[in-house]
XYZ file of C-alpha atoms in Angstrom:
683
model
C -12.522 23.716 -38.165
C -8.955 25.098 -37.981
C -10.270 27.309 -35.285
C -11.420 24.120 -33.252
C -8.073 22.671 -33.841
C -6.167 25.706 -32.639
C -8.235 25.864 -29.568
C -7.749 22.121 -29.016
C -3.940 22.468 -29.325
C -3.777 25.500 -27.042
C -5.780 23.715 -24.317
C -4.871 20.172 -24.779
C -2.914 20.169 -21.392
C -6.025 21.283 -19.534
C -8.342 18.936 -21.629
C -6.037 15.976 -20.625
C -6.278 17.023 -16.779
C -10.036 17.115 -17.103
C -10.101 13.641 -18.604
C -7.505 12.375 -16.081
C -9.748 13.967 -13.284
C -12.971 12.165 -14.686
C -11.352 8.644 -15.377
C -9.668 8.576 -11.740
C -12.922 9.778 -10.148
C -14.996 6.982 -12.074
C -12.355 4.337 -11.257
C -12.446 5.139 -7.468
C -16.075 5.205 -7.475
C -16.116 1.775 -9.121
C -13.970 0.419 -6.258
C -16.358 1.728 -3.601
C -19.192 -0.558 -2.252
C -22.314 0.139 -4.123
C -24.670 0.411 -1.059
C -25.553 2.990 1.491
C -23.804 3.532 4.712
C -25.245 3.561 8.146
C -24.777 7.134 9.656
C -24.259 5.902 13.220
C -21.243 4.235 14.730
C -21.708 2.019 17.875
C -20.059 -0.504 20.023
C -21.436 -3.052 22.362
C -21.197 -1.915 26.090
C -20.613 1.786 25.211
C -23.087 4.651 25.546
C -25.089 5.584 22.570
C -23.766 9.144 21.748
C -26.281 10.276 19.061
C -29.953 11.339 19.485
C -32.841 9.141 20.454
C -33.057 6.715 17.577
C -36.647 5.599 16.327
C -37.065 2.900 13.730
C -37.576 4.446 10.309
C -39.285 1.497 8.950
C -40.393 -2.044 9.868
C -37.532 -4.638 10.004
C -36.885 -7.969 11.337
C -34.052 -8.604 14.175
C -31.542 -10.722 12.601
C -29.945 -13.532 14.573
C -26.132 -13.118 15.301
C -23.617 -15.395 13.444
C -22.811 -17.157 16.793
C -26.756 -17.859 17.242
C -27.060 -19.321 13.729
C -23.703 -21.361 14.162
C -25.058 -22.756 17.571
C -28.485 -23.663 15.970
C -26.654 -25.372 13.194
C -24.336 -27.148 15.334
C -27.355 -28.592 17.457
C -29.128 -29.822 14.254
C -26.133 -31.524 12.707
C -25.933 -33.383 15.969
C -29.594 -34.397 15.997
C -30.658 -34.817 12.355
C -31.483 -38.240 11.198
C -28.676 -40.331 9.609
C -29.731 -42.889 6.771
C -28.028 -46.173 6.417
C -28.581 -48.791 3.652
C -29.013 -52.403 4.876
C -28.575 -55.581 2.650
C -30.610 -58.378 3.794
C -29.284 -61.151 1.559
C -25.793 -60.977 3.241
C -26.956 -62.921 6.338
C -27.792 -65.868 4.420
C -24.458 -65.826 2.530
C -22.665 -65.522 5.862
C -24.490 -68.471 7.438
C -23.600 -70.555 4.436
C -19.859 -69.637 4.344
C -19.952 -70.221 8.134
C -20.923 -73.740 7.773
C -18.422 -74.452 5.067
C -15.588 -72.730 6.810
C -16.522 -74.360 10.151
C -16.241 -77.843 8.684
C -12.878 -76.992 7.103
C -11.405 -75.686 10.350
C -12.668 -78.528 12.625
C -12.753 -81.586 10.278
C -9.507 -83.271 11.982
C -10.790 -82.554 15.430
C -11.697 -86.261 16.666
C -11.670 -85.034 20.144
C -14.533 -82.732 19.709
C -17.310 -84.574 17.743
C -20.129 -83.891 20.182
C -18.676 -80.389 21.580
C -18.109 -79.396 17.851
C -21.721 -79.848 17.137
C -22.499 -77.528 20.165
C -19.765 -75.268 19.111
C -21.347 -74.895 15.741
C -24.709 -73.990 17.152
C -23.200 -71.468 19.499
C -21.318 -69.854 16.572
C -24.557 -69.773 14.410
C -26.507 -68.154 17.296
C -23.672 -65.463 17.335
C -24.184 -64.853 13.641
C -27.800 -64.420 13.848
C -27.280 -62.107 16.943
C -24.866 -59.920 14.975
C -27.148 -59.603 11.961
C -30.281 -59.042 13.909
C -29.536 -55.272 14.167
C -26.735 -55.023 11.465
C -22.978 -54.857 11.125
C -21.554 -51.375 9.834
C -18.869 -51.167 7.100
C -16.996 -48.594 9.212
C -16.954 -46.718 12.273
C -18.748 -43.421 11.843
C -18.132 -42.070 15.320
C -21.876 -41.045 15.848
C -23.088 -40.744 19.470
C -24.790 -44.161 20.726
C -28.125 -42.266 21.216
C -28.125 -40.787 17.603
C -31.173 -41.647 15.718
C -30.675 -43.585 12.405
C -32.949 -45.083 9.842
C -32.153 -48.424 7.923
C -33.553 -48.480 4.570
C -33.361 -50.936 1.740
C -33.501 -50.220 -1.969
C -37.344 -49.954 -1.808
C -38.335 -48.618 1.587
C -37.312 -47.507 4.982
C -37.347 -50.618 7.258
C -36.989 -49.176 10.649
C -35.413 -46.323 13.074
C -33.130 -47.321 15.707
C -30.133 -45.865 17.817
C -26.762 -45.824 16.387
C -25.429 -47.582 19.364
C -27.421 -50.748 18.532
C -25.453 -51.389 15.413
C -22.435 -53.386 15.564
C -18.868 -52.297 14.487
C -16.518 -54.821 13.016
C -13.746 -53.467 15.263
C -15.512 -55.131 18.178
C -15.771 -58.564 16.482
C -13.032 -60.475 18.544
C -14.166 -59.103 21.837
C -17.958 -60.065 21.030
C -17.075 -63.585 19.845
C -14.807 -64.229 22.894
C -17.342 -62.952 25.238
C -20.376 -64.903 23.830
C -18.434 -68.218 23.547
C -17.622 -68.069 27.348
C -14.790 -69.492 29.388
C -15.776 -73.123 29.159
C -14.103 -73.512 25.518
C -10.374 -74.327 25.487
C -8.294 -71.352 24.264
C -6.997 -73.033 21.061
C -10.492 -73.825 20.184
C -11.709 -70.280 20.663
C -8.790 -68.870 18.626
C -9.933 -71.242 15.765
C -13.609 -70.205 16.029
C -12.673 -66.446 16.096
C -10.535 -66.935 12.835
C -13.754 -68.473 11.378
C -15.610 -65.456 12.145
C -12.997 -63.103 10.653
C -13.196 -65.144 7.581
C -16.949 -65.132 7.022
C -18.413 -62.066 8.614
C -19.291 -59.288 6.279
C -20.854 -55.975 6.716
C -24.389 -55.438 5.601
C -24.960 -51.682 6.637
C -23.333 -48.773 4.891
C -24.008 -44.960 5.135
C -26.282 -43.369 2.542
C -24.653 -39.955 2.218
C -26.941 -38.560 -0.179
C -30.031 -39.196 1.881
C -28.306 -37.977 5.156
C -27.090 -34.792 3.474
C -30.569 -33.975 1.992
C -32.160 -34.599 5.412
C -29.647 -32.311 6.985
C -30.291 -29.623 4.412
C -33.955 -29.774 4.973
C -33.456 -29.251 8.650
C -31.125 -26.254 8.279
C -33.338 -24.723 5.828
C -35.830 -24.467 8.430
C -33.832 -22.214 10.548
C -35.275 -18.808 10.952
C -32.634 -16.122 10.186
C -34.498 -13.597 12.456
C -35.987 -13.464 15.861
C -38.549 -10.679 16.548
C -39.488 -7.674 14.741
C -39.111 -3.963 15.239
C -42.209 -1.574 14.072
C -41.821 1.680 12.532
C -41.435 4.651 14.962
C -40.359 2.179 17.772
C -37.811 3.644 20.127
C -34.651 1.635 19.504
C -32.314 3.298 21.959
C -32.079 6.584 23.992
C -29.359 9.017 23.998
C -26.605 8.163 26.521
C -28.219 4.588 26.958
C -25.487 1.916 27.320
C -25.751 -0.436 24.242
C -26.689 -3.963 25.666
C -26.549 -7.139 23.725
C -30.423 -6.747 22.708
C -29.830 -3.094 21.532
C -26.701 -4.102 19.830
C -28.446 -6.916 17.800
C -31.379 -4.482 16.779
C -28.860 -1.713 15.734
C -26.826 -4.314 13.799
C -29.886 -5.420 11.928
C -30.909 -1.820 11.203
C -27.473 -1.339 9.745
C -27.620 -4.311 7.647
C -31.009 -3.187 6.244
C -29.527 0.201 5.418
C -26.656 -1.433 3.540
C -28.558 -4.126 1.676
C -32.335 -4.435 1.317
C -33.040 -0.552 1.685
C -31.244 0.286 -1.354
C -33.435 -0.372 -4.453
C -32.307 0.608 -7.977
C -33.371 4.114 -7.512
C -31.421 4.570 -4.398
C -28.476 2.668 -5.906
C -28.104 5.429 -8.542
C -28.277 8.199 -5.909
C -25.571 6.443 -3.877
C -23.397 6.276 -6.994
C -23.879 10.166 -7.735
C -23.150 11.025 -4.044
C -20.013 8.834 -4.095
C -19.000 10.589 -7.344
C -19.542 14.053 -5.841
C -17.528 13.276 -2.780
C -14.452 11.731 -4.635
C -14.624 14.504 -7.402
C -14.313 17.124 -4.603
C -11.368 15.557 -3.061
C -9.651 15.411 -6.248
C -10.636 18.832 -7.194
C -9.062 20.038 -4.021
C -5.774 18.430 -5.091
C -5.887 20.082 -8.339
C -6.586 23.371 -6.762
C -3.710 22.908 -4.366
C -1.396 22.058 -7.253
C -2.465 24.972 -9.397
C -2.251 27.475 -6.555
C 1.074 26.206 -4.681
C 2.841 23.811 -6.936
C 2.385 25.506 -10.432
C 5.464 23.790 -11.900
C 3.746 20.280 -11.039
C 0.430 21.449 -12.173
C 1.559 22.269 -15.552
C 3.361 19.012 -16.057
C 0.788 16.386 -17.100
C 3.252 13.599 -16.461
C 3.559 14.638 -12.931
C -0.077 15.095 -12.226
C -0.923 11.689 -13.736
C 1.872 10.240 -11.498
C 0.064 11.573 -8.393
C -3.317 10.441 -9.433
C -1.968 7.100 -10.465
C -0.609 6.627 -6.776
C -3.773 7.783 -5.188
C -5.728 5.114 -7.396
C -3.235 2.456 -6.640
C -3.278 2.848 -2.858
C -7.170 2.901 -2.975
C -7.054 -0.341 -5.179
C -4.782 -2.351 -2.873
C -6.841 -1.335 0.105
C -10.166 -2.350 -1.362
C -8.681 -5.636 -2.585
C -7.583 -6.359 1.073
C -10.964 -5.192 2.435
C -12.852 -7.526 0.021
C -10.522 -10.485 0.876
C -10.552 -9.942 4.761
C -10.983 -6.499 6.261
C -8.966 -7.683 9.272
C -5.658 -7.137 7.203
C -6.411 -3.557 6.464
C -3.457 -2.482 8.359
C -1.107 -4.533 6.381
C -1.452 -2.331 3.384
C 1.691 0.110 3.422
C -0.152 3.273 2.997
C 2.727 5.438 4.247
C 4.409 4.509 0.847
C 2.346 7.314 -0.781
C 3.788 10.381 1.204
C 7.341 8.768 0.941
C 7.208 8.461 -2.831
C 5.620 12.039 -3.274
C 8.259 13.452 -0.833
C 11.052 11.842 -2.864
C 9.874 13.366 -6.047
C 8.287 16.656 -5.078
C 8.099 17.833 -1.489
C 6.907 17.149 2.003
C 3.735 19.389 1.859
C 2.460 17.964 -1.351
C 3.081 14.420 -0.081
C 1.209 15.005 3.303
C -1.833 16.761 1.516
C -2.166 13.922 -1.031
C -1.947 11.269 1.826
C -4.477 13.027 3.867
C -6.915 13.182 0.867
C -6.293 9.449 0.088
C -6.958 8.523 3.839
C -10.409 10.554 3.581
C -11.454 8.756 0.537
C -10.443 5.310 2.110
C -12.799 6.150 5.027
C -15.732 5.350 2.962
C -14.820 1.523 2.605
C -12.780 0.498 5.681
C -14.379 -0.576 8.925
C -13.911 1.583 12.023
C -13.200 4.506 9.686
C -12.430 7.190 12.479
C -9.851 5.017 14.027
C -8.446 4.105 10.659
C -8.161 7.675 9.583
C -6.640 8.816 12.699
C -4.012 6.187 12.582
C -3.041 6.722 9.022
C -3.074 10.443 9.175
C -0.530 10.326 12.252
C 1.701 7.893 10.636
C 1.721 9.961 7.348
C 2.745 13.010 9.519
C 5.365 11.021 11.226
C 6.703 9.797 7.710
C 6.880 13.479 6.529
C 8.648 14.649 9.468
C 11.122 11.978 10.171
C 12.205 10.957 6.602
C 14.853 13.591 5.704
C 17.146 12.186 3.264
C 15.799 9.047 1.625
C 18.900 8.252 -0.134
C 20.540 7.349 3.142
C 19.388 3.639 3.871
C 19.677 4.153 7.590
C 17.370 7.059 7.674
C 14.600 4.777 5.986
C 15.011 1.912 8.474
C 14.803 4.443 11.416
C 11.680 6.105 9.949
C 9.957 2.705 9.220
C 10.648 1.636 12.912
C 9.128 4.994 14.208
C 5.973 4.716 11.868
C 5.568 1.142 13.177
C 5.842 2.380 16.876
C 3.272 5.140 16.281
C 0.965 2.620 14.758
C 1.175 0.308 17.843
C 1.098 3.147 20.493
C -2.134 4.616 18.608
C -4.008 1.326 18.110
C -3.230 0.386 21.826
C -4.788 3.670 22.974
C -7.835 3.161 20.849
C -8.238 -0.399 22.292
C -8.119 0.854 25.776
C -10.582 3.630 25.189
C -12.978 1.170 23.506
C -12.658 -1.719 25.998
C -11.550 0.075 29.121
C -9.081 -2.779 29.957
C -6.124 -4.588 28.544
C -7.652 -8.199 28.446
C -8.625 -9.306 24.919
C -5.808 -7.221 23.300
C -5.148 -8.692 19.950
C -1.368 -9.241 19.551
C -1.951 -10.284 15.956
C -2.667 -6.777 14.890
C 0.752 -5.757 16.142
C 2.162 -8.233 13.772
C 0.173 -6.520 11.017
C 1.688 -3.300 11.822
C 5.300 -4.753 11.777
C 4.433 -6.321 8.411
C 3.224 -2.967 7.065
C 6.533 -1.530 8.249
C 8.443 -4.054 6.482
C 6.367 -3.550 3.422
C 7.070 0.015 3.526
C 10.714 -0.621 2.855
C 9.762 -1.640 -0.820
C 9.571 2.235 -1.343
C 13.240 2.105 -2.593
C 12.707 -0.245 -5.596
C 9.299 1.550 -6.192
C 11.003 4.758 -6.578
C 13.563 3.321 -8.941
C 10.634 1.797 -10.995
C 8.813 5.103 -11.236
C 11.721 6.967 -12.333
C 12.039 4.565 -15.318
C 8.318 4.704 -16.026
C 7.503 8.457 -15.539
C 10.946 9.920 -16.143
C 11.117 11.656 -12.760
C 14.087 12.024 -10.565
C 14.544 11.513 -6.853
C 17.266 12.132 -4.319
C 18.473 8.600 -4.884
C 19.389 9.314 -8.574
C 20.780 12.721 -7.694
C 23.039 10.812 -5.353
C 24.224 8.702 -8.137
C 24.530 11.691 -10.370
C 26.731 13.453 -7.781
C 29.420 10.794 -8.009
C 32.491 12.557 -9.818
C 33.467 9.036 -11.304
C 30.355 9.085 -13.664
C 31.214 9.102 -17.453
C 30.127 12.699 -18.232
C 32.151 14.162 -15.172
C 35.244 12.203 -15.900
C 35.080 13.632 -19.578
C 34.650 17.181 -18.191
C 37.645 16.620 -15.841
C 39.884 15.505 -18.692
C 38.854 17.933 -21.417
C 38.131 21.126 -19.172
C 40.026 20.450 -15.954
C 39.709 24.119 -14.936
C 35.910 24.109 -15.274
C 35.781 20.835 -13.521
C 37.491 22.398 -10.532
C 35.285 25.453 -10.759
C 32.239 23.158 -10.694
C 33.530 21.321 -7.576
C 34.084 24.672 -5.743
C 30.555 25.897 -6.794
C 28.937 22.704 -5.702
C 30.471 23.027 -2.292
C 29.469 26.651 -1.944
C 25.876 26.042 -3.216
C 25.273 22.912 -0.964
C 26.244 24.934 2.043
C 23.964 27.941 0.908
C 21.052 25.313 0.202
C 21.387 23.957 3.706
C 21.246 27.602 5.212
C 17.879 28.393 3.724
C 16.280 24.967 3.694
C 16.463 24.286 0.067
C 17.176 20.983 -1.521
C 21.013 20.653 -1.076
C 21.388 17.436 -3.185
C 19.568 18.956 -6.037
C 21.785 22.004 -5.837
C 24.958 20.038 -5.543
C 24.220 18.070 -8.631
C 23.072 21.134 -10.637
C 26.364 22.711 -9.738
C 28.431 19.876 -10.942
C 26.877 19.753 -14.255
C 26.006 23.397 -15.033
C 29.023 24.127 -17.206
C 29.459 20.915 -19.092
C 28.788 23.017 -22.264
C 32.386 24.268 -22.038
C 33.813 20.939 -23.065
C 33.149 21.815 -26.671
C 35.551 24.862 -26.483
C 37.354 24.675 -23.237
C 40.272 26.733 -24.127
C 38.099 29.813 -24.635
C 37.325 29.901 -21.014
C 39.893 31.434 -18.634
C 39.879 28.630 -16.067
C 41.383 26.316 -18.887
C 43.969 28.500 -20.246
C 47.164 26.997 -18.749
C 49.458 28.029 -21.733
C 48.804 31.844 -21.447
C 47.519 32.091 -24.963
C 44.041 33.607 -25.247
C 42.008 32.327 -28.375
C 39.707 35.514 -27.969
C 42.611 37.704 -29.113
C 41.922 36.408 -32.564
C 38.047 36.894 -32.413
C 35.880 40.016 -32.423
C 34.052 40.950 -29.268
C 30.694 39.815 -30.682
C 32.214 36.408 -31.802
C 33.760 35.969 -28.295
C 30.385 36.642 -26.672
C 28.686 34.111 -29.005
C 31.302 31.505 -27.956
C 30.748 32.242 -24.168
C 26.882 32.478 -24.594
C 26.846 29.111 -26.686
C 28.246 26.935 -23.715
C 24.908 27.135 -22.192
C 23.182 25.671 -25.479
C 26.067 23.393 -25.795
C 25.449 22.110 -22.110
C 21.734 21.447 -22.824
C 22.494 19.358 -25.904
C 25.162 17.349 -23.991
C 22.964 16.869 -20.849
C 20.186 15.545 -23.270
C 22.586 13.220 -24.945
C 23.511 11.752 -21.691
C 19.886 11.467 -20.611
C 20.350 13.735 -17.629
C 16.920 14.631 -15.681
C 15.033 17.785 -16.722
C 15.653 18.996 -13.114
C 19.286 18.973 -13.577
C 19.099 20.467 -17.355
C 17.062 23.504 -15.696
C 20.377 24.388 -13.824
C 22.266 24.646 -17.042
C 19.554 26.528 -18.787
C 19.173 29.113 -16.013
C 22.596 29.566 -14.298
C 23.387 32.841 -16.183
C 19.714 33.952 -16.626
C 19.356 36.989 -18.898
C 22.744 38.514 -17.651
C 25.284 40.450 -19.848
C 28.691 39.126 -21.115
C 29.843 42.180 -19.402
C 33.567 42.336 -20.471
C 33.143 41.882 -24.281
C 30.120 44.156 -24.306
C 32.178 46.925 -22.742
C 34.958 46.062 -25.195
C 32.802 46.295 -28.149
C 31.060 49.355 -26.720
C 34.401 51.440 -26.547
C 34.858 50.800 -30.225
C 31.156 50.895 -31.340
C 28.754 53.230 -29.661
C 25.794 51.479 -31.544
C 26.349 48.061 -30.264
C 23.135 45.717 -30.014
C 23.064 44.626 -26.451
C 21.099 41.588 -27.288
C 24.164 40.031 -29.048
C 25.993 39.997 -25.540
C 23.045 38.760 -23.392
C 22.389 35.200 -22.437
C 19.040 33.802 -23.893
C 17.687 32.952 -20.341
C 15.305 31.938 -18.869
C 15.930 33.384 -15.462
C 16.077 31.209 -12.270
C 12.506 29.977 -11.330
C 13.461 28.177 -7.982
C 15.348 28.630 -4.849
C 17.818 25.971 -6.171
C 18.468 27.582 -9.282
C 18.794 31.068 -7.824
C 21.201 29.639 -5.440
C 23.470 28.224 -8.275
C 23.400 31.530 -10.137
C 24.716 33.341 -7.229
C 27.248 30.923 -6.087
C 28.494 30.422 -9.831
C 29.069 34.271 -10.242
C 30.678 34.630 -6.859
C 33.003 31.860 -7.083
C 34.201 32.824 -10.764
C 34.581 36.447 -9.856
C 36.400 35.686 -6.654
C 39.521 34.436 -8.700
C 40.100 38.194 -9.762
C 40.456 39.212 -6.123
C 44.082 40.408 -5.365
C 45.172 40.350 -1.686
C 41.668 39.567 -0.395
C 40.583 40.814 2.948
C 37.477 40.420 4.935
C 36.241 43.898 3.870
C 37.038 43.314 0.164
C 35.261 39.876 0.254
C 32.142 41.377 1.906
C 32.123 44.287 -0.558
C 32.812 41.849 -3.371
C 29.858 39.501 -2.404
C 27.557 42.303 -1.921
C 28.172 44.067 -5.236
C 27.712 40.905 -7.372
C 24.515 39.690 -5.608
C 22.979 43.287 -5.672
C 23.609 43.656 -9.303
C 21.827 40.230 -10.067
C 19.021 41.468 -7.933
C 18.752 45.056 -9.829
C 18.696 43.228 -13.175
C 15.881 41.316 -12.102
C 17.354 37.820 -12.360
C 15.465 36.542 -9.084
C 12.095 37.789 -10.069
C 10.745 34.336 -10.990
C 12.389 32.411 -8.101
C 10.732 31.936 -4.948
C 13.547 33.289 -2.805
C 13.096 36.144 -0.106
C 15.180 38.932 0.715
C 15.854 37.301 4.028
C 17.221 34.184 2.357
C 19.379 36.259 0.115
C 20.916 37.947 3.149
C 21.534 34.522 4.671
C 23.253 33.391 1.381
C 25.582 36.417 1.441
C 26.577 35.653 4.982
C 27.336 31.992 4.022
C 29.320 32.973 0.910
C 31.375 35.529 2.852
C 32.195 32.980 5.439
C 33.139 30.247 2.824
C 35.238 32.684 0.817
C 37.192 33.891 3.869
C 38.121 30.254 4.632
C 38.903 29.552 1.145
C 41.520 32.520 1.258
C 42.762 31.536 4.559
C 42.383 34.990 6.028
C 44.246 35.661 9.140
C 44.029 38.316 11.865
C 46.720 41.130 11.060
C 48.912 41.231 14.199
C 50.693 44.529 14.765
C 54.474 44.602 14.051
């Protein structure tokens, strides 16, 4: 059992990566559509680029959405409308009419005979109105629309909607039927009678009408025609007309739905899993071969996989909502984030793999992948210093411009003309660019969650007004000044060979913070001329000097400095020798143990840490130069760096001889400027 636990402990990092790989693969496959994918791409009006296509099985030709919508619209305009009629209302209205008529005209002595005729004429109008029926509302149907009148028990009759009377026309109808022989004041009074007594007796039966419409719509056939197995659908080079397009669309629909039964469904899942696993495996192999320091750090690997899964999740959510908005997803955030925390090559490699995976789910996959890969390249090539806000805005503008240009080119290729260009797509690209600006707060969030450090954080740490650097300047002013000089030299050197200048500068500012514990034991802080080492043995003095590395690591962790900065403190002396005290002890004791005078290491393991070691040694030793000349400075720089190379300090750092020669050149030039060397004129 102990053997098992020991193996588990030794390989727990690898086991975690395997579990992360499996979980991420399954999560991405879960987001993918669970159907087959039609292997051909085609567009109406374009030539068929593939081989002759024969029907692989029998299938029906599905009607297009436009055809179905047209049929539904026609049926909705012609289906029967059901109204309910109340036959008892007419008798009630006639009774009310008589009562109301007598009330209105009982004081009209001048119209005794005429009133009798007026009453009869009004009654005739009532009978006429109710002969077909009066609607309770205006329903805006066409006059020739067929409607059925029904009582509670049965359907009475079928008529046209135009024969039903609408209350809004009551005044006009009464005045017209009364004629012009009746005085105006009498006509007004009889009209008021009608408005008081007339009631609608017909109302819409919505449930019967809806049921009838549904029955009609259910009879619509979703297909028209059929294609038999082995029938030629389209030949190579043939232009895809509307008929062929409908057949191809129907075949594609069959492939992506009905064809895939439960057995095929499992095979589709297996195939998706293999492809996604292959893509993620390529990423792990890239990390293990070219980014070893990232690969061995499980937090960093988790961070990369998390961002891939997040981008795929956002894209699939947008596609499920409406695939037209796919270009709103700011996919270029992925290479920006990875470049901010790691490097450009890793950012681009991961971005390309993510785009390839998204090609399974997006429409027009080739066009989408081309646009996103080009945009990712532009992102990597244009964003140089993310901590400068202007650079980010400029880069976002360039990315948006590339999106627009590429989409415009694809549209012209597909359509062959500019008419029909969708301006709203350009708006989506602009929204995508604006969303990309969210990368700044996102980087801050990632720093807090994953404990990573970006150039933005390095910029904050480079501020000499931070609490730790202020304390260094107060307690060890000479060391602080030395750190500033080293930072300037290291930054110039990093720029010369293409290293991370901001990271080197921050590492240089903090590399000697361990000297705060015993500042007077270091010559740059001895302003009184008293040397505390005079009271110590050589071995004790060497221990004090060596301990400033360990003390610096403890202080850095106390102040929560990032691990990338602590690496500079840990490696800036490598495994070099405290030469002065070693030689002093050796002069007195031949049996001196060299380990007591050697820094614990490790040696530098990156260009940046190697640059700091070189610049720190050169700057510190340059203080001993007396009457410096160009020749002295050149020999001085050569000797220091050559000794470091001979002692194997750069064996683990990915720095080349060519780059070291470039560093020598920069340091010689900088030191010559520091010491203000002038041309020696003859006397």
